[in-house]
XYZ file of C-alpha atoms in Angstrom:
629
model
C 13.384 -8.032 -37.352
C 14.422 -6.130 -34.276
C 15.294 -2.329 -34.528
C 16.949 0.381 -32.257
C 13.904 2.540 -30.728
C 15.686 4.659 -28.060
C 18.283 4.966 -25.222
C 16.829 5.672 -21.823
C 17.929 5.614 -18.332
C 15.148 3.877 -16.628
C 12.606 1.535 -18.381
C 9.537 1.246 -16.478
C 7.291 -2.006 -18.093
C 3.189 -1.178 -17.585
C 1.355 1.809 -15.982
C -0.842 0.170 -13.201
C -0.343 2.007 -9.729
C 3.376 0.969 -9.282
C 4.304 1.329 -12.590
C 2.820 5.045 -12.431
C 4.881 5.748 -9.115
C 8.104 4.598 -10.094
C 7.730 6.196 -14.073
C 7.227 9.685 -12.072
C 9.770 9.250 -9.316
C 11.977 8.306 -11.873
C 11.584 11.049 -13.905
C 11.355 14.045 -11.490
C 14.908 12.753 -9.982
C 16.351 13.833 -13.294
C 16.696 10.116 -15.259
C 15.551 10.147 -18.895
C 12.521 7.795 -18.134
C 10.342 5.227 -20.585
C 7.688 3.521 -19.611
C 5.509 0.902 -21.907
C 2.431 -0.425 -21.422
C -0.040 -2.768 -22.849
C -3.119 -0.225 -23.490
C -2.848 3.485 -23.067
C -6.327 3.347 -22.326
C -5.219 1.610 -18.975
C -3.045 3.963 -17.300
C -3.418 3.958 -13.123
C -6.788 1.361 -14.214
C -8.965 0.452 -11.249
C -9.813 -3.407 -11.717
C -11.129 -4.275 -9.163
C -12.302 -1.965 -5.829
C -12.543 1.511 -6.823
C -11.147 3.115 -3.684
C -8.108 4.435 -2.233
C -6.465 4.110 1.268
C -8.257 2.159 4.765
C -6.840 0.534 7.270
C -2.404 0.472 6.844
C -3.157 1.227 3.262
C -4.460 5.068 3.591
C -0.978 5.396 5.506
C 1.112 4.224 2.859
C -0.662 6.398 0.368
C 0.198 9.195 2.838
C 3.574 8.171 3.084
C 3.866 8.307 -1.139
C 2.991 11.700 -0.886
C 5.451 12.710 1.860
C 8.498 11.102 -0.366
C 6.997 12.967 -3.294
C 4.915 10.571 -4.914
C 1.510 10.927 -7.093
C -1.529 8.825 -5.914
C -2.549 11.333 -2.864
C -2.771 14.237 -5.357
C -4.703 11.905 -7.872
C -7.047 10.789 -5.288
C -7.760 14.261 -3.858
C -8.546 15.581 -7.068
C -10.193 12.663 -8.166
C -12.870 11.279 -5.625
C -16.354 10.859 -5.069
C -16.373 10.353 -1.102
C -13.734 11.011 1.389
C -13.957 9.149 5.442
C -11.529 8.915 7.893
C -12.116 5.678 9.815
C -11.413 4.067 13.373
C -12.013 7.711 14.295
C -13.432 6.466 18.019
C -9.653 4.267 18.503
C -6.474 5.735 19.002
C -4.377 8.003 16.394
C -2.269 4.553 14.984
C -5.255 3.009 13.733
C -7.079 5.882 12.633
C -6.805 5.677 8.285
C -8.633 7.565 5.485
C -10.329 6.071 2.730
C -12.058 7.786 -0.072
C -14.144 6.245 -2.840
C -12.643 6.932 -6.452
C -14.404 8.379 -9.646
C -11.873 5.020 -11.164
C -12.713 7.183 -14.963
C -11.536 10.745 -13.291
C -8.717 8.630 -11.405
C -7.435 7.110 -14.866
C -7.744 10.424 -16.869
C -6.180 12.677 -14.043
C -3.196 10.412 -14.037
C -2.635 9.143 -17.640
C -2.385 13.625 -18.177
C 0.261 13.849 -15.357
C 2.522 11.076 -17.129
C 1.994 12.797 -19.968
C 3.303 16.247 -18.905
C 5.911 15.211 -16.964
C 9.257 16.444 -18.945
C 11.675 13.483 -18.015
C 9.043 10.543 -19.005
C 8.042 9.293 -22.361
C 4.883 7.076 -22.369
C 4.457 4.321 -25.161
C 2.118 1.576 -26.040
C 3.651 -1.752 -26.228
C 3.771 -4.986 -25.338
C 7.399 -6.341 -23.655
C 8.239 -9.863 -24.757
C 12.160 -10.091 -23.567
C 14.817 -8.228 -21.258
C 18.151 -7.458 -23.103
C 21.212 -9.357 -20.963
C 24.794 -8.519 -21.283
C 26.849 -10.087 -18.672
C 25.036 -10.627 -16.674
C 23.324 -7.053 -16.153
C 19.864 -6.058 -17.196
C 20.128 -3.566 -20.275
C 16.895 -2.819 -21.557
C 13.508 -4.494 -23.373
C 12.560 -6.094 -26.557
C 9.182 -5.640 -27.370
C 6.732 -8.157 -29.742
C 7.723 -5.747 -32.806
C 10.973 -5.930 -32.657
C 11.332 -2.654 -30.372
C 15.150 -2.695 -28.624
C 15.109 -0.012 -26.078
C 18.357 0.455 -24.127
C 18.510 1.634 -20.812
C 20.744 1.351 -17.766
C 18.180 0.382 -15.339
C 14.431 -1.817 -16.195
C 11.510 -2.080 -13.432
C 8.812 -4.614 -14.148
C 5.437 -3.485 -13.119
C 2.790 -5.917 -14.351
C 0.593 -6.860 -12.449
C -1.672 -9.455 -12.722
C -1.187 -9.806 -16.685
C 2.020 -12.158 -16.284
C 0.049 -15.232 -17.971
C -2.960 -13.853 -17.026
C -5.903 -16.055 -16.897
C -9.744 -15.010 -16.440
C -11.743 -18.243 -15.093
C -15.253 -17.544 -14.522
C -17.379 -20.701 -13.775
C -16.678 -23.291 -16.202
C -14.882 -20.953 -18.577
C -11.144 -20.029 -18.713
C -9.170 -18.304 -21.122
C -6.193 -16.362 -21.639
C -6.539 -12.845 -20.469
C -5.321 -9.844 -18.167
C -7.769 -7.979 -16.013
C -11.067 -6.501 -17.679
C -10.306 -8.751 -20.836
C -7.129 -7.061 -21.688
C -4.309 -8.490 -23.436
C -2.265 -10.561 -21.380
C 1.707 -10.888 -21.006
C 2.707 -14.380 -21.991
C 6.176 -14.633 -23.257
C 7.710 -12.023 -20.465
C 6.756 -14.565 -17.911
C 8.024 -17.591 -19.678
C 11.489 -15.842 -20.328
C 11.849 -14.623 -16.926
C 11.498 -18.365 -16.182
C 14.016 -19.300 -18.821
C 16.650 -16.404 -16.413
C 16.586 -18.378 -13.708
C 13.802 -16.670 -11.537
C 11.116 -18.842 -9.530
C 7.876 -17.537 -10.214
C 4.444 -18.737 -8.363
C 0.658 -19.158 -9.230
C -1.818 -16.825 -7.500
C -5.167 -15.608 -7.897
C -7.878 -12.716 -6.886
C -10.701 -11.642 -8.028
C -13.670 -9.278 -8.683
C -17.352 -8.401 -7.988
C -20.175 -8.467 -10.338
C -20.824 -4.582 -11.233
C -24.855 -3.583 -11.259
C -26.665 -1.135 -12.847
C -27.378 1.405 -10.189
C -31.102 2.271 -11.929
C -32.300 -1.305 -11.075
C -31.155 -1.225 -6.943
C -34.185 -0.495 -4.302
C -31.729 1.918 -2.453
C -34.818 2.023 0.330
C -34.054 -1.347 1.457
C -29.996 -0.596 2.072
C -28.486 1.917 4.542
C -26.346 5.042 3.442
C -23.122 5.612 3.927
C -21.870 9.109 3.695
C -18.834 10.596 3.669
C -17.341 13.019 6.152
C -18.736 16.446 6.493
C -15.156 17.689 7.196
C -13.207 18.430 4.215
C -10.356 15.897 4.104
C -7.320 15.232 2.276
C -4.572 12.367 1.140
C -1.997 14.852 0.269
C -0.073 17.471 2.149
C -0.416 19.629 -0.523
C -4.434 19.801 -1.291
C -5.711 23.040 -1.034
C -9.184 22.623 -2.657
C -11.501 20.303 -1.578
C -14.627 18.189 -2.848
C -17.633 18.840 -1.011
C -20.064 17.065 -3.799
C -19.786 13.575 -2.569
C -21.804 10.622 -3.958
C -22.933 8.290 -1.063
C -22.385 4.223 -0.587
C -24.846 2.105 0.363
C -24.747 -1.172 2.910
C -26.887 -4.358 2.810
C -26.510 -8.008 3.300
C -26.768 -11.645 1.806
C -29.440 -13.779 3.040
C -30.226 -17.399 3.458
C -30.991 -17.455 0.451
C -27.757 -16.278 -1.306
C -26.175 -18.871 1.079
C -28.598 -21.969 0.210
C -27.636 -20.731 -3.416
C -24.176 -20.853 -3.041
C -24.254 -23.737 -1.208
C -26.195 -25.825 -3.955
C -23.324 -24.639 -6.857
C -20.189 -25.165 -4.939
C -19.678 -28.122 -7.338
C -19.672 -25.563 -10.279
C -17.191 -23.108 -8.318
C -13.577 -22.982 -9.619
C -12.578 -22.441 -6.601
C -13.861 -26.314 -5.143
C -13.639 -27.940 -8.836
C -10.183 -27.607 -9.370
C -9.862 -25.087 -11.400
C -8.431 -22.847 -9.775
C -4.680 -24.012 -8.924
C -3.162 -20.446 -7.880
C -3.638 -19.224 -3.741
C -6.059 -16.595 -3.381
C -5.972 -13.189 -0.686
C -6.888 -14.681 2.633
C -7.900 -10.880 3.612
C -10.155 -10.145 0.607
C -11.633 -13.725 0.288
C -14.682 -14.824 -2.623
C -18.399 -14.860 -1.247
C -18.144 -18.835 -1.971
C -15.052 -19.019 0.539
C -16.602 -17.030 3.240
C -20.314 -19.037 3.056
C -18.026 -22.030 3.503
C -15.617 -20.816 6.382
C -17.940 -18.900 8.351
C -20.775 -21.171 7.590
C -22.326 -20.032 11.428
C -22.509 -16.457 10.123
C -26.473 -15.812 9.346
C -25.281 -12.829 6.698
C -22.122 -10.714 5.141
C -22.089 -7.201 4.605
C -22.378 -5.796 1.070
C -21.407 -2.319 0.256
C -22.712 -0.856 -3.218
C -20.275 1.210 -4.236
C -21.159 3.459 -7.228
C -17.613 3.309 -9.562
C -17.813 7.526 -10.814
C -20.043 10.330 -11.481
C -20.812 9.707 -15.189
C -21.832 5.804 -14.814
C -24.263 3.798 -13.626
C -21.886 0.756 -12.486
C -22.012 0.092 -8.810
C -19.372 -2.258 -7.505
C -20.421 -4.607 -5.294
C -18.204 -4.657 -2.568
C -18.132 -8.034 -0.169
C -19.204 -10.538 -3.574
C -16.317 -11.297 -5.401
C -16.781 -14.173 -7.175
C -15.910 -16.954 -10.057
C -19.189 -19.009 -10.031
C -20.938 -19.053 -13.226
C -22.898 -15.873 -14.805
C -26.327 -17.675 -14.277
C -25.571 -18.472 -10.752
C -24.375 -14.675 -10.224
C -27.819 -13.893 -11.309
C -29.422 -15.765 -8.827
C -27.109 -14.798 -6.122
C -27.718 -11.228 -6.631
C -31.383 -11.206 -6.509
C -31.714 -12.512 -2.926
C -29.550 -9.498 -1.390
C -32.046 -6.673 0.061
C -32.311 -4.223 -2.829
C -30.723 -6.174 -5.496
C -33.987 -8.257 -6.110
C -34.554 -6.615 -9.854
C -30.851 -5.756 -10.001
C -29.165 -5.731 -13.408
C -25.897 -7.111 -13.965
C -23.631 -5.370 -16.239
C -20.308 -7.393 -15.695
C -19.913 -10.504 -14.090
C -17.388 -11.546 -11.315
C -14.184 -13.427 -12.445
C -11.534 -14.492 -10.927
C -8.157 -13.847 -12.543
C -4.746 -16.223 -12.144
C -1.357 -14.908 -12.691
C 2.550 -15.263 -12.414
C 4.316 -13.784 -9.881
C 7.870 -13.973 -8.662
C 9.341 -15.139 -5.451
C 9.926 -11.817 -3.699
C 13.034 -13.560 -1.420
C 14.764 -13.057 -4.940
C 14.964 -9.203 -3.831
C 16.594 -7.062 -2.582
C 15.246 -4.269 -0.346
C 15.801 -1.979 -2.356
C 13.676 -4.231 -4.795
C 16.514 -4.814 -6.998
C 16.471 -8.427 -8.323
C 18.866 -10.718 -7.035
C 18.908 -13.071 -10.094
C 19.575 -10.036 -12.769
C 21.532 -6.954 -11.454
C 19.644 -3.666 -12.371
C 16.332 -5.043 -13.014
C 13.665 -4.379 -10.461
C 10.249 -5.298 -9.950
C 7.394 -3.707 -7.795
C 3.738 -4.280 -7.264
C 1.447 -7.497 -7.473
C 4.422 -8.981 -9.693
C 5.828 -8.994 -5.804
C 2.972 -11.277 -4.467
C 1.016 -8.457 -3.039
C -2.411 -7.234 -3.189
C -3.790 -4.098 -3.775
C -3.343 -0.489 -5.582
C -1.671 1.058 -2.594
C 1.207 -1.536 -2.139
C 1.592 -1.515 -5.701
C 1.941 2.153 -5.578
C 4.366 2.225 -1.949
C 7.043 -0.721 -4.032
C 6.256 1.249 -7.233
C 7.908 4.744 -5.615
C 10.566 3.017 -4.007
C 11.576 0.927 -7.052
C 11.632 4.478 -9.304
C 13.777 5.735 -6.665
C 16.398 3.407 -6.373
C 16.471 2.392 -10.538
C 17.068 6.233 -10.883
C 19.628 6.583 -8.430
C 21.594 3.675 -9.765
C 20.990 4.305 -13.533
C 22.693 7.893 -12.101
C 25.295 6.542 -10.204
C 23.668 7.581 -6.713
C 23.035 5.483 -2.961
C 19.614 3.577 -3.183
C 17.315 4.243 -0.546
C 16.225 1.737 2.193
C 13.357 2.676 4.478
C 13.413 0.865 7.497
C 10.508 -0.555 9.255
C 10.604 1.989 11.593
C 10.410 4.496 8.838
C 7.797 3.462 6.986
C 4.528 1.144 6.721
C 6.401 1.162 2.838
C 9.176 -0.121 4.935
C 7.301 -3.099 6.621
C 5.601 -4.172 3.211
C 9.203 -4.276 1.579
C 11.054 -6.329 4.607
C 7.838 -8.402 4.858
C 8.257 -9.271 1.264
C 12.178 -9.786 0.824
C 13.076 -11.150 4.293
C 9.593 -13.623 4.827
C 8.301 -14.027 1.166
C 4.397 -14.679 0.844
C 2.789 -17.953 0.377
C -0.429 -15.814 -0.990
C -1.663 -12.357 -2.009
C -0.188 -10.003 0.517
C -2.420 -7.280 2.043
C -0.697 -4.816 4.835
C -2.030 -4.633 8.204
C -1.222 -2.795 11.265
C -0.744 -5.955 12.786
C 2.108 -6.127 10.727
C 4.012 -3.666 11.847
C 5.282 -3.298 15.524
C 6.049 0.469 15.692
C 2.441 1.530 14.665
C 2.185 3.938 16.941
C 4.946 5.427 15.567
C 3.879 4.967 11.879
C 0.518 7.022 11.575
C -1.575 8.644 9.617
C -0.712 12.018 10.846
C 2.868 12.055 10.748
C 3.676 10.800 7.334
C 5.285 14.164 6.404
C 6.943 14.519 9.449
C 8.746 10.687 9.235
C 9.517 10.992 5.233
C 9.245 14.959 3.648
C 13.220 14.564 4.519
C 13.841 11.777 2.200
C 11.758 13.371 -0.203
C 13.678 16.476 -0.377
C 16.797 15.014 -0.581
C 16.002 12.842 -3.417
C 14.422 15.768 -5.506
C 10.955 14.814 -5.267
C 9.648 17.660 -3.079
C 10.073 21.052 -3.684
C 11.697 23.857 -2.365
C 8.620 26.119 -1.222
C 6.636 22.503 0.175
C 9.454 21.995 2.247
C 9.681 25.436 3.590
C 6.332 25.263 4.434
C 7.066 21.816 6.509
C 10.438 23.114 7.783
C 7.532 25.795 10.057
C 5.384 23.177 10.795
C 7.954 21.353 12.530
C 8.858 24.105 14.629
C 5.247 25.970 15.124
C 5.218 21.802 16.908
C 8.595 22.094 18.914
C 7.168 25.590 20.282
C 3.723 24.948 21.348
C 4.755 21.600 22.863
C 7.628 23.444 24.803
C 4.436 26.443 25.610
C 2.533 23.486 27.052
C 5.325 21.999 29.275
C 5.975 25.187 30.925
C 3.087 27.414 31.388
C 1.427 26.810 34.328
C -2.877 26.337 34.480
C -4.125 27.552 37.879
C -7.389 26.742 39.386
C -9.400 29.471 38.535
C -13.578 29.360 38.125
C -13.277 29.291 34.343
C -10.523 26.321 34.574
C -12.574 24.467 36.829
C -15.795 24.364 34.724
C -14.339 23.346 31.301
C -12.922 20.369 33.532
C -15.997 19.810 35.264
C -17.766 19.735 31.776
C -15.847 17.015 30.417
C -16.353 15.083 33.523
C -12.647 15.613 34.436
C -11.675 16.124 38.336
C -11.037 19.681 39.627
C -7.786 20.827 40.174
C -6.608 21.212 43.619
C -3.432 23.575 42.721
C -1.700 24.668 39.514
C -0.595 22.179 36.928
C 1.214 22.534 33.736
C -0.266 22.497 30.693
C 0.973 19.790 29.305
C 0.527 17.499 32.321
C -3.000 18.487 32.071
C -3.552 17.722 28.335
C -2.419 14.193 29.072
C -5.376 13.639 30.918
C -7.727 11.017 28.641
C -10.948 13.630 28.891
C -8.728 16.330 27.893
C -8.105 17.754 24.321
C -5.873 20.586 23.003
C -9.103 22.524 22.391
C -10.169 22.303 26.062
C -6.266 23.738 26.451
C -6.646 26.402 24.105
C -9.713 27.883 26.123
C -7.651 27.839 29.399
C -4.605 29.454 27.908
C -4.525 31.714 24.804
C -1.755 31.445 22.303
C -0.602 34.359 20.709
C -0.371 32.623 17.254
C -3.154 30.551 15.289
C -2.050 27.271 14.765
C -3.450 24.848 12.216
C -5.527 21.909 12.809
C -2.529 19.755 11.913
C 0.172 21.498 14.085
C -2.462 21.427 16.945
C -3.115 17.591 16.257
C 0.712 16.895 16.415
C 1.071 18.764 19.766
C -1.807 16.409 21.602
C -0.856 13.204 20.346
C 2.693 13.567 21.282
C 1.908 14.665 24.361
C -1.024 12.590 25.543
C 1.045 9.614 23.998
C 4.736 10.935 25.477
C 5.617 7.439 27.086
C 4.214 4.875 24.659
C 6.015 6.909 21.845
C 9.323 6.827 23.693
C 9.214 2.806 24.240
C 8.635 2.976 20.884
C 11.653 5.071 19.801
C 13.767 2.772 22.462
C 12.454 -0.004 20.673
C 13.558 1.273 17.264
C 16.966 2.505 18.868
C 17.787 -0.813 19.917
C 16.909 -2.464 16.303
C 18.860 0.070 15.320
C 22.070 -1.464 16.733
C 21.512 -4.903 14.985
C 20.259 -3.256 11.559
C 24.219 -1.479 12.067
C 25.681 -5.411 12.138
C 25.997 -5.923 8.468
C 26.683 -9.330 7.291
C 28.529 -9.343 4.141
C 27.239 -10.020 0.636
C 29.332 -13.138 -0.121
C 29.385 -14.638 3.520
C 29.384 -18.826 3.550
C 26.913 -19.949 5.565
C 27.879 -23.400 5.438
C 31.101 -22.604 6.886
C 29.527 -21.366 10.241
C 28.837 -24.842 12.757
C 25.860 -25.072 14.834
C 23.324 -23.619 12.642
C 20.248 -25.200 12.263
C 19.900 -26.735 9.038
C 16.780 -24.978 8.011
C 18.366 -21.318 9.029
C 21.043 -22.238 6.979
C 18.742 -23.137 3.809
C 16.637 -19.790 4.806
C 19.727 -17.591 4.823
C 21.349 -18.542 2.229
C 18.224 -18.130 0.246
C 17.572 -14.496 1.214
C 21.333 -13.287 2.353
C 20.143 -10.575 4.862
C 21.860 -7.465 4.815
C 22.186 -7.424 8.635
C 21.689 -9.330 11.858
C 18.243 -7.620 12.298
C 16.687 -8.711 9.016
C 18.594 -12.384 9.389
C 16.838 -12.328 12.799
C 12.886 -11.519 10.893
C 13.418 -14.743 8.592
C 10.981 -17.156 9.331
C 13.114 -20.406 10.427
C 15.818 -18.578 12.104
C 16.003 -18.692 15.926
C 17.498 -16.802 18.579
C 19.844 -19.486 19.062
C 21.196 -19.030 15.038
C 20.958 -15.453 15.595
C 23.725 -15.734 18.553
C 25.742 -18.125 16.554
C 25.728 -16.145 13.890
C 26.793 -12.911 16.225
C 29.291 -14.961 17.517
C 30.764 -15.667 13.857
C 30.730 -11.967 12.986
C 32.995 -10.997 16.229
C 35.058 -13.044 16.400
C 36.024 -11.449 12.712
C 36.642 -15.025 11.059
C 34.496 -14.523 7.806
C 34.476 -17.335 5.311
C 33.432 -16.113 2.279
C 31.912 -18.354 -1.056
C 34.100 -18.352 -3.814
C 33.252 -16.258 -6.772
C 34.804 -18.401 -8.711
């Protein structure tokens, strides 16, 4: 027996990292929000690594915060150990990381959800969307529960018939044993949508009081307070160190002898793992030349012993994980308190999207997060925001929002996923994304704090405060260009110091800055400002200056994209109508229909030479379109 339990605007179904994002962006825009999970006890749950940010990722989690979003605050408020890494290379690689307190993490956010006014948190377990021609119009949950609502984003996860396999075992499960979702995946099947089989995985956790720390090496965190969000005031200065050590021969030989009884080489395992975050067994086999692998011991909060062990994830049997871990320096007594698994799951074709991660297949249903085909919390968390934003907007009758990749590493990770699809987990990169330079760590706000305001998410006095930021920039950059640095003794040794060449006549000061030896500080000594600018403002003004020409290629770059994103191809074009495509661009674009000529031109299968054709089509105005009929 089914009964009526509520009329919402937005649905959001579970509270991992993307369900978390788009419950609260959802909310704070102004639409009545519900979201459902599984297990309260699992709100924002860390699975598997308990960190936050690196490499691409500690951008995107910067980005969240500059459109409004929660996981910077959480993190900041939440974390044992803070580093900012690739701190010798250049500003677009540069990306913070901190270690999470995954407890403190889950707690801080589960009592944000909770206090938010808009959002209404449940415990439940969806079985079945509610269709009415055609258009997604709420959730039926296993007791009957009929929730309305105008909008639904699907957040899952890994539970979409979830399996654990660990060794010989395998049974129905989600992550950490929890209760999987069986019958939403088999009715999303029954709507038409093509879902695929992958798989990650997890680390054995140890009890720290059995680990020889002696025989590992520490790793700190930064002596310099840092920050995710733009809005952190306070810092944490009591940090908890990692540790590093290594596998031996021994672990290898181990390994080695037991492939048989690894899931992974049995059979087992039928779904396509990460290629970026691969199991100890895969890596002893592919890089079978390597002598040793780095293994990071990661302790998992303040108020437990568990140490994650970073670098072994693996599904081979308990007993063998026993053995395994007792050859790595400093793990010889070690006690295991969970094994490694690895966990299979559904997820759905993300060429079925949109970009603005509504679902093709159903009209206002989204999805967002591994249910995509990605990996990890932070891409969750970059789909999740951008999915809240655009089912609240259209449950309010208001333009969705589209960040480019030129906006956004966000951006990338959605046109990666709708224009390419993945054939495994996918894990964002700077390789991925051509206009890194332009996409960094630093200027998150200054890219995105516009979009935020507009769509409600920041506030009035934050975007003051960034509105003076901009300009205390503008200023000391235009300072720079035109004051003039003359050749005096004092000049001359702060040059000679850095092991910079003298100056033979006056220069200005921003021709000076862009010398590689140089740094604003150096500047600052030569030329006093009459205001004290911030560390941030001050960063701003040196990498756009020192990086002036690669940053306008860059822009040139984007303005010229810009011009084919502007060809829009419309919604109902028929492709088969157009002679001279290839017959696999054909198949690709009628698959994803692109929006424009720039996103038909990113499909893999589509040449230049279909691109022209297809330019050729559009100008010359004769558009056949399919038949609704």
């Amino acid at each position: 027996m089914s009964y009526q339990a509520g009329n919402y605007d937005v649905i959001v179904i579970g509270a991992g990292h993307a369900g978390c994002e788009a419950g609260l962006a959802s909310a704070r825009i102004g639409a009545k929000t519900l979201m459902i999970t599984i297990n309260l006890d699992m709100v924002a749950f860390m699975p598997c690594n308990p960190s936050v940010g690196g490499p691409a990722k500690g951008i995107v989690v910067r980005e969240i915060d500059a459109l409004g979003g929660e996981m910077a605050r959480n993190i900041d408020k939440t974390h044992i150990q803070m580093r900012m890494l690739n701190t010798g290379k250049g500003p677009a690689v540069r990306a913070l990381r901190a270690q999470a307190d995954k407890f403190s993490y889950q707690h801080e956010m589960k009592k944000t959800l909770e206090n938010e006014e808009n959002l209404t948190l449940v415990q439940g377990l969806v079985e079945r969307l509610i269709v009415e021609d055609g258009i997604c119009k709420g959730v039926i949950t296993n007791t009957g529960a009929e929730y309305q609502a105008k909008t639904v984003v699907i957040t899952t996860g890994t539970f979409l018939r979830g399996e654990i396999i660990l060794g010989e075992l395998k049974y129905s499960s989600g992550p950490n044993n929890q209760q999987p979702s069986i019958k939403l995946s088999e009715h999303l099947e029954e709507l038409g949508f093509d879902l695929v089989r992958f798989k990650t995985g997890t680390p054995p956790r140890v009890n720290s009081h059995s680990i020889d720390y002696s025989k590992t090496e520490i790793q700190p965190g930064d002596d310099v307070p840092r920050a995710f969000s733009y809005e952190t005031t306070q810092y944490i200065t009591d940090q908890l160190p990692c540790w590093l050590t290594y596998t031996s021969e021994k672990t290898h030989q181990i390994i080695d002898d037991n492939l048989h009884r690894s899931p992974m080489y049995s059979g087992m395992i039928k779904g396509t793992g990460p290629r970026y975050c691969p199991s100890i067994e895969d890596k002893v086999v592919r890089f079978n030349d390597k002598p040793r692998h780095q293994i990071f011991l990661e302790p998992e909060g303040r108020n437990t012993q568990e140490v994650y062990v970073q670098g072994l994830s693996t599904s081979l049997p308990e007993e063998v994980q026993h053995k395994i871990l007792s050859t790595i320096p400093g793990l010889e007594n070690v006690r295991m308190m969970r094994p490694g698994y690895a966990i299979e799951y559904d997820a759905v074709v993300p060429t079925q999207l949109w970009p603005t991660l509504e679902t093709k297949v159903l009209p206002h249903l989204y999805t967002a997060g591994q249910i995509n085909g990605t990996s990890g919390y932070e891409e969750a968390a970059g789909q999740g925001i951008i999915a809240g934003i655009n089912a609240a907007r259209k449950a309010l009758g208001k333009e969705e929002l589209i960040l480019s990749r030129s906006d956004a590493y966000i951006g990338v990770l959605i046109d990666d996923l709708v224009t390419k699809g993945t054939n495994e987990p996918y894990r964002l990169l700077t390789s991925r994304a051509e206009y890194r330079l332009l996409l960094r760590h630093d200027n998150a706000d200054l890219r995105l704090t516009e979009y935020g305001y507009n769509l409600g998410l920041i506030s009035e006095e934050r975007y003051q405060r960034f509105l003076v930021k901009k300009q205390e920039i503008e200023e000391e950059k235009e300072r720079l260009s035109n004051v003039i640095i003359k050749p005096t003794s004092e000049v001359q040794a702060i040059i000679r110091s850095v092991g910079g060449s003298e100056l033979k006549d006056g220069i200005r000061g921003a021709d000076l800055l862009k010398r590689p030896e140089m740094n604003y500080s150096h500047i600052k000594q030569m030329i006093k400002s009459e205001k004290d600018l911030s560390a941030d403002v001050e960063e701003q003004v040196e990498i756009q200056i020192k990086y002036e020409g690669y940053i306008e290629k860059s822009l040139q770059q984007v303005e010229r994209l810009k011009k084919m994103e502007n060809k829009k191809i419309p919604e109902n074009i028929d492709y088969d109508a157009i002679s001279g495509l290839a017959n696999e661009a054909r198949q690709k674009l009628k698959e994803v229909n692109p929006l424009s000529v720039a996103q038909a031109s990113r499909i893999s299968g589509v040449n230049p030479a279909d691109v022209s054709i297809l330019l050729v089509y559009l100008e010359q105005g004769k558009i056949a379109r399919v038949s609704n009929q």
